[in-house]
Structure formats: C-alpha cells, structure tokens
Coordinates of C-alpha atoms and ligand atoms in Angstrom, one line a residue:
M1 CA 10.9 -7.5 -28.2
A2 CA 8.5 -5.8 -25.7
V3 CA 6.5 -2.7 -26.3
I4 CA 8.1 0.1 -24.4
I5 CA 5.4 1.8 -22.2
D6 CA 5.7 5.5 -22.7
G7 CA 5.2 7.2 -19.3
T8 CA 6.3 10.6 -20.4
A9 CA 3.6 10.6 -23.1
I10 CA 0.8 9.3 -20.9
A11 CA 1.9 11.7 -18.2
E12 CA 1.6 14.6 -20.6
K13 CA -2.0 13.5 -21.5
V14 CA -2.8 13.4 -17.7
R15 CA -1.4 16.9 -17.1
N16 CA -3.6 18.2 -20.0
E17 CA -6.7 16.5 -18.5
V18 CA -5.8 18.2 -15.2
R19 CA -5.2 21.6 -16.8
S20 CA -8.5 21.5 -18.5
G21 CA -10.3 20.1 -15.3
I22 CA -8.9 23.0 -13.4
S23 CA -10.1 25.5 -16.0
D24 CA -13.7 24.0 -15.8
L25 CA -13.6 24.1 -12.0
V26 CA -12.6 27.8 -11.8
R27 CA -15.2 28.7 -14.6
E28 CA -17.9 27.0 -12.5
R29 CA -17.0 27.9 -9.0
G30 CA -14.8 31.0 -9.3
E31 CA -11.0 31.7 -8.7
A32 CA -11.4 30.8 -5.0
A33 CA -12.0 27.3 -6.0
R34 CA -8.5 27.0 -7.9
P35 CA -6.6 24.2 -6.4
S36 CA -3.7 25.1 -4.1
M37 CA -1.2 22.7 -2.6
A38 CA 1.0 23.2 0.4
L39 CA 4.4 21.6 0.1
I40 CA 6.2 21.2 3.4
L41 CA 9.9 20.6 3.6
V42 CA 11.6 20.0 6.9
G43 CA 15.3 20.1 7.0
N44 CA 18.3 20.2 4.5
N45 CA 17.9 17.2 2.5
M46 CA 19.0 18.3 -1.0
V47 CA 17.2 15.6 -2.8
S48 CA 14.0 16.6 -1.1
H49 CA 14.6 20.3 -1.8
N50 CA 15.0 19.6 -5.6
L51 CA 11.9 17.3 -5.6
V52 CA 9.7 19.8 -3.9
R53 CA 10.8 22.5 -6.3
M54 CA 10.1 20.2 -9.2
K55 CA 6.6 19.4 -7.7
A56 CA 5.9 23.2 -7.3
R57 CA 6.9 23.8 -11.0
D58 CA 4.6 20.9 -12.0
C59 CA 1.7 22.6 -10.1
E60 CA 2.2 25.9 -11.8
Q61 CA 2.3 24.4 -15.3
V62 CA -1.3 23.1 -14.8
G63 CA -2.7 26.0 -12.8
I64 CA -2.4 24.7 -9.2
I65 CA -1.1 27.4 -6.8
P66 CA 1.9 25.9 -4.9
R67 CA 2.9 27.1 -1.5
I68 CA 6.3 25.8 -0.4
I69 CA 6.9 25.9 3.3
E70 CA 10.4 25.4 4.5
L71 CA 11.0 24.5 8.1
P72 CA 14.4 24.1 9.8
E73 CA 16.1 20.7 10.4
E74 CA 15.7 21.0 14.3
T75 CA 11.7 21.5 14.0
H76 CA 10.0 19.8 16.9
E77 CA 7.5 17.2 16.2
D78 CA 4.7 19.2 18.1
A79 CA 5.5 22.3 16.2
L80 CA 5.1 20.5 12.8
L81 CA 2.0 18.7 13.9
S82 CA 0.4 22.0 15.0
F83 CA 1.4 23.6 11.8
I84 CA -0.3 20.9 9.9
E85 CA -3.4 21.5 12.0
T86 CA -3.3 25.1 10.9
L87 CA -3.2 24.0 7.2
N88 CA -6.0 21.5 7.8
R89 CA -8.2 24.4 8.7
D90 CA -6.9 26.8 6.2
D91 CA -9.4 27.0 3.3
S92 CA -6.9 28.7 1.1
V93 CA -5.2 25.3 0.5
N94 CA -7.0 22.2 -0.4
A95 CA -4.0 19.8 -0.6
I96 CA -1.1 19.1 1.8
L97 CA 2.1 17.2 1.0
C98 CA 4.9 16.8 3.6
Q99 CA 8.1 15.7 1.7
L100 CA 9.5 12.4 3.2
P101 CA 11.9 11.6 4.8
V102 CA 11.7 14.0 7.7
P103 CA 14.4 14.4 10.4
Q104 CA 14.5 11.6 12.9
Q105 CA 13.0 13.5 15.8
I106 CA 9.6 13.5 13.9
S107 CA 7.4 10.4 13.7
T108 CA 6.5 9.9 10.0
K109 CA 3.4 7.9 11.2
K110 CA 2.2 10.7 13.4
L111 CA 3.0 13.2 10.8
L112 CA 1.0 11.4 8.1
A113 CA -1.9 10.7 10.4
A114 CA -2.1 14.5 11.2
I115 CA -2.9 15.4 7.6
D116 CA -6.6 15.7 7.2
T117 CA -7.7 12.8 4.7
S118 CA -9.6 15.3 2.7
K119 CA -6.4 17.2 2.0
D120 CA -4.0 14.2 1.7
V121 CA -2.7 14.5 -1.8
D122 CA -0.1 11.9 -1.6
G123 CA -2.9 9.5 -0.8
F124 CA -0.8 8.1 2.0
T125 CA -3.9 7.9 4.5
A126 CA -5.8 5.7 2.2
R127 CA -7.9 3.1 4.3
I128 CA -7.6 -0.5 3.9
D129 CA -11.4 -0.6 2.9
A130 CA -10.8 2.2 0.2
D131 CA -12.7 1.6 -3.0
K132 CA -12.0 2.5 -6.6
T133 CA -13.4 6.0 -6.2
D134 CA -11.0 7.1 -3.4
I135 CA -7.8 8.9 -4.0
A136 CA -4.9 6.3 -4.3
A137 CA -1.3 7.0 -3.7
C138 CA 0.3 8.6 -6.8
T139 CA 2.7 5.8 -8.0
P140 CA 0.1 2.9 -7.8
A141 CA -2.6 5.3 -9.4
G142 CA -0.1 6.2 -12.2
I143 CA 0.7 2.5 -12.8
M144 CA -3.0 1.5 -13.0
R145 CA -3.4 4.4 -15.6
M146 CA -0.4 3.1 -17.5
L147 CA -1.9 -0.4 -17.7
R148 CA -5.2 1.1 -18.9
E149 CA -3.7 3.2 -21.5
Y150 CA -2.2 0.0 -23.2
D151 CA -5.5 -2.1 -22.6
I152 CA -3.7 -4.4 -20.1
D153 CA -6.4 -5.7 -18.0
V154 CA -5.3 -7.1 -14.6
K155 CA -8.7 -8.9 -13.9
G156 CA -7.9 -12.5 -13.0
K157 CA -4.2 -12.1 -13.8
H158 CA -1.4 -13.1 -11.5
C159 CA 0.2 -9.8 -10.4
V160 CA 3.5 -10.1 -8.5
V161 CA 4.6 -7.0 -6.6
V162 CA 8.2 -7.1 -5.4
G163 CA 8.5 -4.5 -2.5
R164 CA 6.1 -3.8 0.4
S165 CA 6.6 -0.1 1.2
N166 CA 3.9 2.1 2.4
I167 CA 4.4 4.3 -0.6
V168 CA 4.4 1.8 -3.4
G169 CA 4.2 -2.0 -2.6
K170 CA 1.3 -2.1 -0.1
P171 CA -1.0 0.4 -1.8
M172 CA -0.1 -1.2 -5.3
S173 CA -1.3 -4.5 -4.1
I174 CA -4.5 -3.0 -2.9
Q175 CA -5.2 -1.3 -6.2
L176 CA -4.6 -4.5 -8.1
L177 CA -7.0 -6.4 -5.7
L178 CA -9.7 -3.6 -6.2
H179 CA -9.3 -4.4 -10.0
D180 CA -9.7 -8.1 -9.5
A181 CA -6.2 -9.3 -9.9
T182 CA -4.7 -12.2 -8.0
V183 CA -1.9 -10.7 -6.1
T184 CA 1.4 -12.0 -4.6
V185 CA 3.6 -9.6 -2.6
C186 CA 7.3 -10.4 -2.2
H187 CA 9.9 -8.5 -0.2
S188 CA 13.4 -8.7 1.2
K189 CA 12.7 -11.8 3.4
T190 CA 11.1 -13.7 0.4
Q191 CA 12.8 -17.0 -0.1
N192 CA 13.4 -18.1 -3.7
L193 CA 12.2 -14.8 -5.2
S194 CA 12.4 -16.0 -8.7
S195 CA 10.0 -18.9 -8.1
F196 CA 7.4 -16.2 -7.6
T197 CA 8.4 -13.5 -10.3
K198 CA 8.4 -16.3 -12.9
Q199 CA 4.8 -16.9 -12.3
A200 CA 3.8 -13.3 -12.9
D201 CA 1.6 -12.2 -15.8
I202 CA 2.2 -8.7 -14.5
L203 CA 5.3 -8.1 -12.5
I204 CA 5.7 -4.7 -10.6
V205 CA 9.1 -4.1 -9.0
A206 CA 9.7 -1.4 -6.3
V207 CA 12.7 -2.3 -4.2
G208 CA 15.4 0.3 -5.0
H209 CA 18.0 -2.3 -6.0
A210 CA 19.6 -1.8 -9.5
R211 CA 18.8 -4.5 -12.0
L212 CA 17.6 -7.0 -9.4
I213 CA 15.2 -8.6 -11.9
T214 CA 17.1 -10.5 -14.6
A215 CA 15.7 -12.1 -17.7
D216 CA 15.7 -15.6 -16.2
M217 CA 13.3 -14.4 -13.4
V218 CA 10.5 -13.3 -15.9
K219 CA 8.0 -15.4 -17.7
E220 CA 7.9 -15.1 -21.6
G221 CA 5.3 -12.5 -22.5
A222 CA 5.0 -11.0 -19.1
V223 CA 4.1 -7.2 -18.5
V224 CA 7.0 -5.6 -16.4
I225 CA 6.6 -2.3 -14.7
D226 CA 9.7 -0.9 -13.0
V227 CA 9.3 1.6 -10.2
G228 CA 13.1 1.7 -9.3
M229 CA 15.3 4.7 -9.6
N230 CA 18.9 3.8 -8.8
Y231 CA 22.2 5.6 -9.6
P232 CA 24.9 2.9 -9.4
E233 CA 27.0 4.5 -12.0
G234 CA 25.7 8.1 -11.9
K235 CA 22.9 7.5 -14.5
P236 CA 19.4 6.4 -13.5
V237 CA 18.8 2.6 -13.7
G238 CA 15.8 0.8 -12.6
D239 CA 15.2 -2.4 -10.6
V240 CA 14.9 -4.4 -13.8
D241 CA 17.7 -5.3 -16.2
F242 CA 15.9 -3.5 -19.1
A243 CA 18.2 -4.7 -21.9
E244 CA 17.7 -8.4 -21.2
V245 CA 14.2 -8.4 -19.8
S246 CA 12.8 -6.4 -22.7
K247 CA 13.7 -9.4 -25.0
R248 CA 11.2 -11.6 -23.0
A249 CA 8.5 -9.4 -21.9
S250 CA 5.5 -8.3 -23.9
Y251 CA 5.3 -4.8 -22.3
I252 CA 8.0 -3.0 -20.2
S253 CA 8.2 0.4 -18.6
P254 CA 11.7 2.1 -19.0
V255 CA 13.6 4.0 -16.4
P256 CA 13.8 7.0 -16.9
G257 CA 10.6 7.8 -18.8
G258 CA 8.3 5.2 -17.3
V259 CA 6.6 5.3 -13.7
G260 CA 8.5 8.5 -12.6
P261 CA 6.5 11.0 -14.9
M262 CA 3.2 9.1 -14.0
T263 CA 3.8 9.5 -10.2
R264 CA 4.5 13.3 -10.8
A265 CA 1.3 13.6 -12.9
Y266 CA -0.9 11.8 -10.5
L267 CA 0.0 14.2 -7.7
L268 CA -1.6 16.8 -9.9
K269 CA -4.6 14.6 -10.6
N270 CA -5.1 13.9 -7.0
C271 CA -4.9 17.6 -6.2
L272 CA -7.7 18.3 -8.8
E273 CA -9.9 15.5 -7.4
L274 CA -9.5 16.7 -3.9
A275 CA -10.4 20.3 -5.0
K276 CA -13.5 19.1 -6.8
Q277 CA -14.6 17.3 -3.5
Y278 CA -13.4 20.4 -1.3
R279 CA -16.3 22.5 0.1
R280 CA -15.0 25.7 1.9
Ligands
GUN301 N1 9.5 11.1 -0.7 C1 9.7 10.3 -1.8 N2 8.7 10.1 -2.4 C2 7.7 10.9 -1.9 C3 6.3 11.1 -2.2 O1 5.7 10.5 -3.3 N3 5.6 11.9 -1.4 C4 6.2 12.5 -0.3 N4 5.5 13.3 0.5 N5 7.5 12.3 0.1 C5 8.2 11.5 -0.8

C-alpha cells in the first residue's frame, strides 16, 4: 500500500514560511514592501470568480494585499493589454495574475506576454533557459516541493509526464530536467500510452480525464502524482484510479488534498519571491 502524500499538510507548512517571510520583509524594508497581488478577472465565468475569491482569501491569510479587478465579458483585447501595462508600472502591486480562461476576443498568448516577467506570479512567462532559481509555474513548483518533502530524488529517474499543457505538462518537464531527471512527455496523440507509463519511476498525470491511469499502467513501486481534478459524479476525482493504483505505487498523491493545495500555496510563495526581488 502506497504512502499517501499529504499536500494539505505541506501546503500549510509553505503558507507558514510565506507568512514569516513577509513579516521579515516588512520589518526590514517597511510596510511599502508588503507584497500585493493584482487579480484580474475578465467576464462571467463562475468557476473563475470562485477561484479568484479563493486566491484573494489565501493572500489575506499570509499578509499579501489582494486587489481584485473585475472587467466585463466584452472587454476589448487592447483595453486589457493597456490596463496590464498600467499595472506593470504601478509600484503598489508587485504581482499580476490574470485568471484564465479569458473571453475569446482576447488572445491568451498576447495577454500573458503583456505581463511584466518581474510581476508574473503564475510563472507562465518562464523562459526555456530558466534555471533553478527562477520563479516556476505554481503547479510544477508545488510538485517539486512535494517530492522533496518525502525525500524523493528525481535525479537519474525516469519521470513520465502525461499532458503537455502550458500550465502544467510543459513547465513540469522543464523542472524535472533542471533536477536531472530523464523525462518522457506523453499526450493525447501518444500511441500505446501504457507502454510509457509502465516505465515510469515517477509518473505525473495532468490531462483532465477521470481515472485514466489504471493499476495495470503503473510499475510496482512507482511514485504517482495526480494533477487531475474532474467531477464525473459531482465529487472531485483525479486522473488516476486512486483505489487500485495505491495498491501498486510506493507513494501517491490523492485528489483532493494532493497537488491542489500545493498549487495554491506556491502562488503565495511566488508572490513573496517576486516581492523580495522587486525594487520600487
Ligand atoms: N486558470 C486555471 N488555472 C489557472 C492558474 O493557475 N492561473 C491562472 N491565471 N488562471 C488559471
């Protein structure tokens, strides 16, 4: 039976680190240095509304000042880009997040490119030549921390990432490479997926397909990290068949209580790191 990775507990530890890091920063540089995050919400997507409110509450809990900016569904791309420009120059915010997805008249690519890298708290504009000290996207950063907390070294291990999204799959594979893993990335067009997943020492799944990964697709003793959050029957279910795979794996992250809380905590951690580097 696998050890169940406790994302909730590690996330609490990360939040405590952030809270004390913010106290230190404010003590050293004054109240003006307190981190502040702009959370931009465009349109009427209710899931996004709830997520942004949750992120703002997370900010308040650790001493980050959240500033929610709600823009109408019909906002023009140019208007949003120039608004982001204003925030880039605004010294009272050191972090900018625009909740995705945005309405279809707005290019996500242009929008993300408009956010100043020094304020990109999501870590979405990370460069291909980023190093270990650069801000990483929150989910991959959170997963790397989970592995460290359980002394799981990725060096030389075969890590198989299922999913190639800009938010998780691609930046995850880069983080693993930076830490000397051998990385295979699989996706929706991969033929014979299980022939790859069965080779994984560490299997990371981020595709948004409930219980895609079954026990026969996993090597005995593998570490399995489940990024999925699906609601096929109303309750949250991961991309991994937890009940069966947990009998074969050595470590497994549950859904809920695994990667989700880590992503939320690393948004706060990224905000603090940006604030430390920020010079007004
Ligand atoms: N939409 C879904 N996940 C995310 C995220 O991590 N950041 C942003 N900005 N939008 C999202």
